[in-house]
Coordinates of C-alpha atoms in Angstrom, one line a residue:
M1 CA -116.4 -1.0 -57.4
V2 CA -115.5 -2.6 -60.7
V3 CA -115.7 -0.8 -64.0
T4 CA -116.3 -2.3 -67.3
A5 CA -114.9 -0.5 -70.3
V6 CA -117.7 -1.2 -72.9
T7 CA -116.8 -1.6 -76.4
A8 CA -119.4 -2.1 -79.0
A9 CA -118.1 -2.9 -82.5
T10 CA -121.3 -1.3 -83.8
A11 CA -122.2 2.3 -84.7
L12 CA -119.7 4.5 -82.9
L13 CA -121.5 7.8 -83.3
T14 CA -119.6 10.5 -81.3
S15 CA -116.5 10.8 -79.0
C16 CA -116.9 13.5 -76.5
G17 CA -113.2 13.2 -75.6
E18 CA -111.8 13.2 -79.0
K19 CA -113.2 16.5 -80.2
H20 CA -110.8 18.4 -77.9
A21 CA -108.0 15.9 -77.8
T22 CA -104.9 15.3 -80.0
A23 CA -104.8 11.6 -79.6
S24 CA -101.9 9.7 -81.1
G25 CA -104.2 6.7 -81.5
T26 CA -107.2 5.3 -80.0
P27 CA -106.6 2.3 -77.8
S28 CA -109.2 -0.3 -77.5
A29 CA -111.3 -0.5 -74.2
A30 CA -110.8 -3.3 -71.8
T31 CA -112.7 -4.9 -69.0
V32 CA -111.3 -4.2 -65.5
A33 CA -111.3 -6.1 -62.3
A34 CA -108.7 -6.1 -59.6
E35 CA -108.3 -6.9 -56.0
A36 CA -106.5 -4.3 -53.8
S37 CA -103.2 -4.6 -52.0
D38 CA -101.3 -2.5 -49.8
T39 CA -98.1 -2.4 -51.8
P40 CA -97.1 -0.9 -55.1
S41 CA -98.0 -3.3 -57.9
A42 CA -95.0 -3.9 -60.0
S43 CA -97.1 -6.2 -62.3
A44 CA -99.5 -3.4 -63.5
S45 CA -98.4 -2.5 -66.9
P46 CA -97.1 1.1 -67.1
S47 CA -99.3 3.3 -69.3
A48 CA -98.5 6.3 -71.2
S49 CA -98.8 9.6 -69.5
P50 CA -98.9 13.0 -71.1
S51 CA -95.7 14.7 -71.3
A52 CA -97.5 17.6 -69.9
S53 CA -99.3 15.7 -67.1
P54 CA -98.1 13.8 -64.2
T55 CA -97.7 10.1 -64.9
A56 CA -97.8 6.9 -63.2
S57 CA -95.4 6.0 -60.6
P58 CA -95.0 3.1 -58.3
S59 CA -98.2 1.5 -58.2
P60 CA -98.9 0.9 -54.6
T61 CA -101.6 -1.5 -55.1
A62 CA -102.4 -5.0 -55.8
S63 CA -103.6 -7.2 -58.4
A64 CA -106.7 -6.1 -60.1
S65 CA -108.8 -3.7 -58.3
Q66 CA -111.9 -1.7 -57.8
G67 CA -111.1 -0.3 -61.1
P68 CA -113.4 1.1 -63.6
T69 CA -117.0 0.1 -62.8
P70 CA -118.5 -2.1 -60.3
S71 CA -119.6 -5.2 -62.2
R72 CA -121.6 -7.2 -59.8
S73 CA -121.9 -11.0 -60.3
A74 CA -125.2 -12.7 -59.9
R75 CA -126.1 -13.5 -56.4
P76 CA -125.9 -17.3 -55.7
G77 CA -129.4 -18.8 -55.3
T78 CA -130.4 -20.1 -51.9
T79 CA -131.3 -23.8 -51.2
A80 CA -134.0 -24.5 -48.8
P81 CA -132.7 -26.2 -45.8
G82 CA -133.6 -30.0 -45.4
K83 CA -135.6 -31.6 -42.8
P84 CA -133.8 -32.6 -39.5
A85 CA -132.6 -36.2 -39.6
T86 CA -134.8 -38.7 -37.8
G87 CA -132.1 -41.5 -37.8
Q88 CA -133.7 -43.2 -40.9
P89 CA -132.5 -42.0 -44.3
T90 CA -135.4 -40.5 -46.2
T91 CA -136.0 -40.8 -49.9
A92 CA -137.7 -37.8 -51.6
A93 CA -140.8 -38.8 -53.6
P94 CA -140.3 -38.0 -57.2
S95 CA -142.3 -35.0 -58.3
T96 CA -145.3 -35.4 -60.8
A97 CA -143.4 -33.8 -63.6
A98 CA -140.3 -36.0 -63.0
A99 CA -142.5 -39.1 -62.8
A100 CA -144.1 -38.2 -66.1
G101 CA -140.7 -37.8 -67.7
A102 CA -141.0 -34.0 -68.2
A103 CA -137.9 -32.0 -68.9
P104 CA -136.4 -30.0 -65.9
K105 CA -137.4 -26.4 -65.9
A106 CA -134.6 -24.2 -67.4
A107 CA -132.7 -21.9 -65.0
P108 CA -133.6 -18.2 -65.2
P109 CA -131.1 -16.1 -67.2
A110 CA -128.5 -14.3 -65.2
P111 CA -129.0 -10.6 -64.6
V112 CA -127.5 -8.3 -67.1
A113 CA -125.6 -5.2 -65.9
A114 CA -127.2 -1.9 -66.7
P115 CA -125.3 0.0 -69.5
A116 CA -123.4 3.3 -68.6
P117 CA -125.4 6.5 -69.5
A118 CA -124.7 8.1 -72.8
P119 CA -122.5 11.1 -72.9
V120 CA -124.2 14.6 -73.1
A121 CA -122.0 17.6 -73.8
K122 CA -122.3 20.6 -71.6
P123 CA -124.2 23.6 -73.2
G124 CA -122.4 26.8 -73.4
P125 CA -118.6 27.1 -72.5
V126 CA -116.6 24.3 -74.0
A127 CA -114.4 22.0 -72.0
P128 CA -110.9 23.0 -71.3
T129 CA -108.3 21.6 -73.8
P130 CA -106.8 18.5 -72.3
P131 CA -103.1 17.9 -71.8
P132 CA -101.6 16.5 -75.0
A133 CA -100.9 12.9 -75.5
P134 CA -97.5 11.7 -74.3
A135 CA -94.6 11.3 -76.7
T136 CA -93.3 8.2 -74.9
P137 CA -94.9 6.0 -72.2
H138 CA -94.0 6.9 -68.7
V139 CA -92.8 4.0 -66.4
P140 CA -93.5 4.4 -62.7
P141 CA -90.3 4.3 -60.6
L142 CA -91.1 1.1 -58.8
Q143 CA -91.9 -0.7 -62.1
S144 CA -89.0 0.5 -64.0
S145 CA -85.7 -1.3 -64.6
C146 CA -84.0 2.1 -64.0
K147 CA -83.6 2.8 -60.4
P148 CA -85.1 6.1 -59.2
S149 CA -83.0 8.7 -57.5
K150 CA -83.9 10.6 -54.2
P151 CA -82.6 14.1 -54.7
N152 CA -84.6 15.1 -51.7
P153 CA -85.4 13.5 -48.5
D154 CA -88.9 12.1 -47.9
E155 CA -91.3 14.0 -45.6
P156 CA -92.9 11.9 -43.0
Q157 CA -96.1 10.1 -44.2
S158 CA -98.2 12.1 -41.7
A159 CA -97.1 15.3 -43.4
V160 CA -97.8 13.8 -46.8
G161 CA -101.3 12.7 -45.8
E162 CA -102.1 16.3 -44.4
A163 CA -100.8 17.9 -47.7
L164 CA -103.0 15.6 -49.8
A165 CA -106.1 16.1 -47.7
A166 CA -105.5 19.9 -47.8
A167 CA -105.1 20.1 -51.4
A168 CA -108.1 17.8 -52.2
A169 CA -110.4 20.0 -50.1
Q170 CA -109.7 23.3 -52.2
P171 CA -112.5 24.2 -54.5
R172 CA -110.9 25.7 -57.7
S173 CA -112.0 27.9 -60.6
L174 CA -110.7 27.2 -64.0
T175 CA -110.8 29.9 -66.7
L176 CA -111.8 28.6 -70.1
S177 CA -110.3 29.8 -73.4
N178 CA -113.6 31.4 -74.4
G179 CA -113.9 33.5 -71.2
G180 CA -116.2 31.0 -69.4
T181 CA -115.3 29.8 -65.9
D182 CA -115.7 26.3 -64.4
K183 CA -116.1 26.2 -60.6
L184 CA -115.0 22.9 -59.5
P185 CA -116.0 21.3 -56.2
P186 CA -113.5 19.8 -53.7
L187 CA -111.9 16.5 -54.8
P188 CA -112.5 13.3 -52.9
A189 CA -109.7 13.1 -50.5
A190 CA -109.6 9.3 -51.0
L191 CA -109.0 9.8 -54.8
V192 CA -106.1 12.1 -54.2
K193 CA -104.5 9.9 -51.6
A194 CA -104.9 6.8 -53.7
I195 CA -103.3 8.4 -56.8
A196 CA -100.4 9.6 -54.7
W197 CA -100.0 6.1 -53.2
Q198 CA -100.2 4.5 -56.6
E199 CA -97.8 7.0 -58.2
S200 CA -95.1 7.1 -55.5
G201 CA -96.0 5.2 -52.3
W202 CA -96.1 8.7 -50.8
Q203 CA -92.4 9.2 -51.3
S204 CA -92.2 12.9 -51.6
G205 CA -88.4 13.1 -52.5
I206 CA -88.4 10.4 -55.4
L207 CA -87.4 11.3 -58.9
A208 CA -88.3 8.8 -61.7
C209 CA -85.8 8.3 -64.5
D210 CA -88.2 9.8 -67.1
G211 CA -88.6 12.9 -65.0
G212 CA -91.7 12.1 -62.8
I213 CA -91.3 14.4 -59.8
G214 CA -92.3 13.6 -56.1
T215 CA -95.4 12.4 -54.5
M216 CA -97.7 13.0 -57.4
Q217 CA -95.1 12.2 -60.1
V218 CA -95.8 15.3 -62.0
M219 CA -93.9 15.8 -65.2
P220 CA -91.9 19.0 -65.9
G221 CA -94.2 20.0 -68.7
T222 CA -97.2 19.7 -66.3
V223 CA -95.6 22.2 -63.9
T224 CA -95.6 24.9 -66.5
M225 CA -99.2 24.1 -67.8
M226 CA -100.7 24.0 -64.4
N227 CA -99.0 27.1 -63.1
N228 CA -100.1 28.9 -66.3
K229 CA -103.7 27.6 -66.2
Y230 CA -104.2 28.4 -62.5
G231 CA -102.0 31.5 -62.1
T232 CA -99.8 29.8 -59.6
K233 CA -96.1 29.3 -58.8
S234 CA -96.0 25.9 -57.3
D235 CA -92.6 24.2 -57.0
P236 CA -92.8 20.5 -57.7
N237 CA -89.8 19.8 -55.5
T238 CA -91.6 20.9 -52.4
L239 CA -94.4 18.6 -50.9
N240 CA -97.1 21.3 -50.9
G241 CA -96.2 22.5 -54.4
N242 CA -96.1 19.0 -55.8
V243 CA -99.4 18.0 -54.3
Q244 CA -101.0 21.3 -55.6
L245 CA -99.8 20.6 -59.2
G246 CA -101.1 17.0 -59.1
T247 CA -104.6 18.1 -57.7
Q248 CA -104.7 20.9 -60.2
L249 CA -104.3 18.4 -63.0
L250 CA -107.1 16.2 -61.5
D251 CA -109.4 19.2 -61.4
W252 CA -108.6 20.1 -64.9
L253 CA -109.5 16.5 -66.0
V254 CA -112.7 16.6 -64.1
A255 CA -113.7 19.8 -65.9
Y256 CA -112.6 18.3 -69.3
Y257 CA -114.6 15.2 -69.1
G258 CA -117.4 16.7 -67.0
D259 CA -118.1 19.3 -69.6
S260 CA -117.6 17.4 -72.8
C261 CA -119.2 14.2 -71.7
F262 CA -121.6 14.7 -68.8
G263 CA -123.3 17.9 -69.4
G264 CA -121.1 20.0 -67.0
K265 CA -121.7 17.6 -64.0
Y266 CA -118.6 16.9 -62.0
D267 CA -119.9 14.1 -59.6
L268 CA -117.4 11.3 -59.2
S269 CA -119.7 9.2 -57.1
P270 CA -121.2 5.9 -58.4
D271 CA -124.4 6.3 -60.5
P272 CA -127.2 5.1 -58.2
A273 CA -129.0 3.3 -61.0
T274 CA -126.0 1.4 -62.5
G275 CA -123.4 1.5 -59.8
K276 CA -120.8 2.6 -62.6
T277 CA -118.4 5.5 -62.2
P278 CA -117.5 6.6 -65.7
L279 CA -116.3 10.1 -64.9
L280 CA -114.2 8.8 -62.1
D281 CA -112.7 6.2 -64.3
L282 CA -111.9 8.6 -67.1
V283 CA -110.2 11.0 -64.7
I284 CA -108.0 8.4 -63.1
S285 CA -107.1 6.8 -66.4
A286 CA -106.2 10.1 -68.0
Y287 CA -104.0 11.2 -65.1
N288 CA -101.8 8.4 -65.9
A289 CA -102.3 7.8 -69.7
G290 CA -103.2 11.3 -70.9
A291 CA -106.5 12.6 -71.9
G292 CA -105.6 12.3 -75.6
N293 CA -105.7 8.6 -75.1
V294 CA -108.8 8.2 -73.0
H295 CA -112.3 8.8 -74.4
Y296 CA -116.0 8.4 -73.6
N297 CA -117.9 7.6 -76.8
T298 CA -121.4 7.2 -77.8
V299 CA -122.5 3.8 -79.1
T300 CA -125.9 2.8 -80.7
D301 CA -127.2 -0.8 -80.4
P302 CA -128.2 -1.6 -84.0
A303 CA -130.9 -4.1 -82.7
T304 CA -132.6 -1.9 -80.3
G305 CA -131.5 1.6 -81.1
A306 CA -130.5 2.2 -77.5
V307 CA -127.7 4.8 -77.1
T308 CA -125.2 4.0 -74.3
G309 CA -121.7 5.3 -73.3
S310 CA -118.6 3.4 -74.0
L311 CA -115.2 3.9 -72.2
V312 CA -111.9 3.7 -74.0
I313 CA -109.3 3.2 -71.3
P314 CA -105.9 2.0 -72.2
N315 CA -104.7 1.4 -68.6
P316 CA -107.6 -0.6 -66.9
S317 CA -105.3 -2.1 -64.4
Y318 CA -104.1 1.3 -63.2
V319 CA -107.7 2.5 -62.9
A320 CA -108.6 -0.7 -60.9
N321 CA -105.6 -0.4 -58.6
V322 CA -106.4 3.3 -57.7
K323 CA -110.1 2.6 -57.0
A324 CA -109.1 -0.4 -54.9
L325 CA -106.8 1.8 -52.9
M326 CA -109.6 4.3 -52.4
S327 CA -111.5 1.5 -50.5
R328 CA -108.5 -0.1 -48.7
A329 CA -106.7 3.1 -47.7
P330 CA -103.5 1.2 -46.8
W331 CA -101.9 4.4 -45.7
T332 CA -103.9 4.4 -42.5
S333 CA -101.9 1.4 -41.3
A334 CA -98.5 2.3 -42.8
A335 CA -95.7 3.2 -40.7
G336 CA -94.1 6.6 -40.9

């Protein structure tokens, strides 16, 4: 799936992400396309990550990816097969139009991708406040010139995979500041595993130079925030605690964007009409760049008056890589 972050220079009406975020600036949207690989991508540019939220880590991926929205190219036209050869070259008779000197018929226009649905805020309880925008950009360990440390030994990859699947399968409830409650469905296991692979290559004992901890590369500030929000006491230096903290943040981001942009819907699967995955793209991007830097706006086409959604994603390659990993699942063939 390939996501296109739509940017219309015209009539930006509302931003469902900005009304709760403390963004340090609004990055422009970019078009994403990437192809998956089984190893961390050192070429992907590191994106900022909330000081209070886990940030990017080794990007075990490839070049571009199944990033933000599946943009499908036009299907090549088919050519009718020719007649079997009879041993004598044959010359096609000129058509009547050609003989008359008529201009050839113009090719039909290429199909245009359907626009993303417009954001619709959830009625009733407001979305949770997102993690603050990062003070400084986080550099994933495998992309940094600073060599990460290994204060703890790595758990076997089989144990890491089991911990990630178990944490993803947990439905969670998030208590909102106004007293409301968001009951969140289980996360897709492929999403959690892909982010962990992108962040750390499933190295549970790694510590980034900027403080990113373990498998999910959670930052110290995130530990406090998530434990307070969910009433837990997870230890980021243990495999299970680290994975819990990372998936709690993902759930928080699903609730934030789902409530403020999608009417309280938390479905991360592709839209059946457009094939786009705007909520999934926002959640993946914000895990790495911080929700204060990632927005889903409403844009009105001045010519038609049509209202569509526009993603503002500062780290399209990260989103593309994670989505590519969700499809490729390189951990299934990795040793360990």
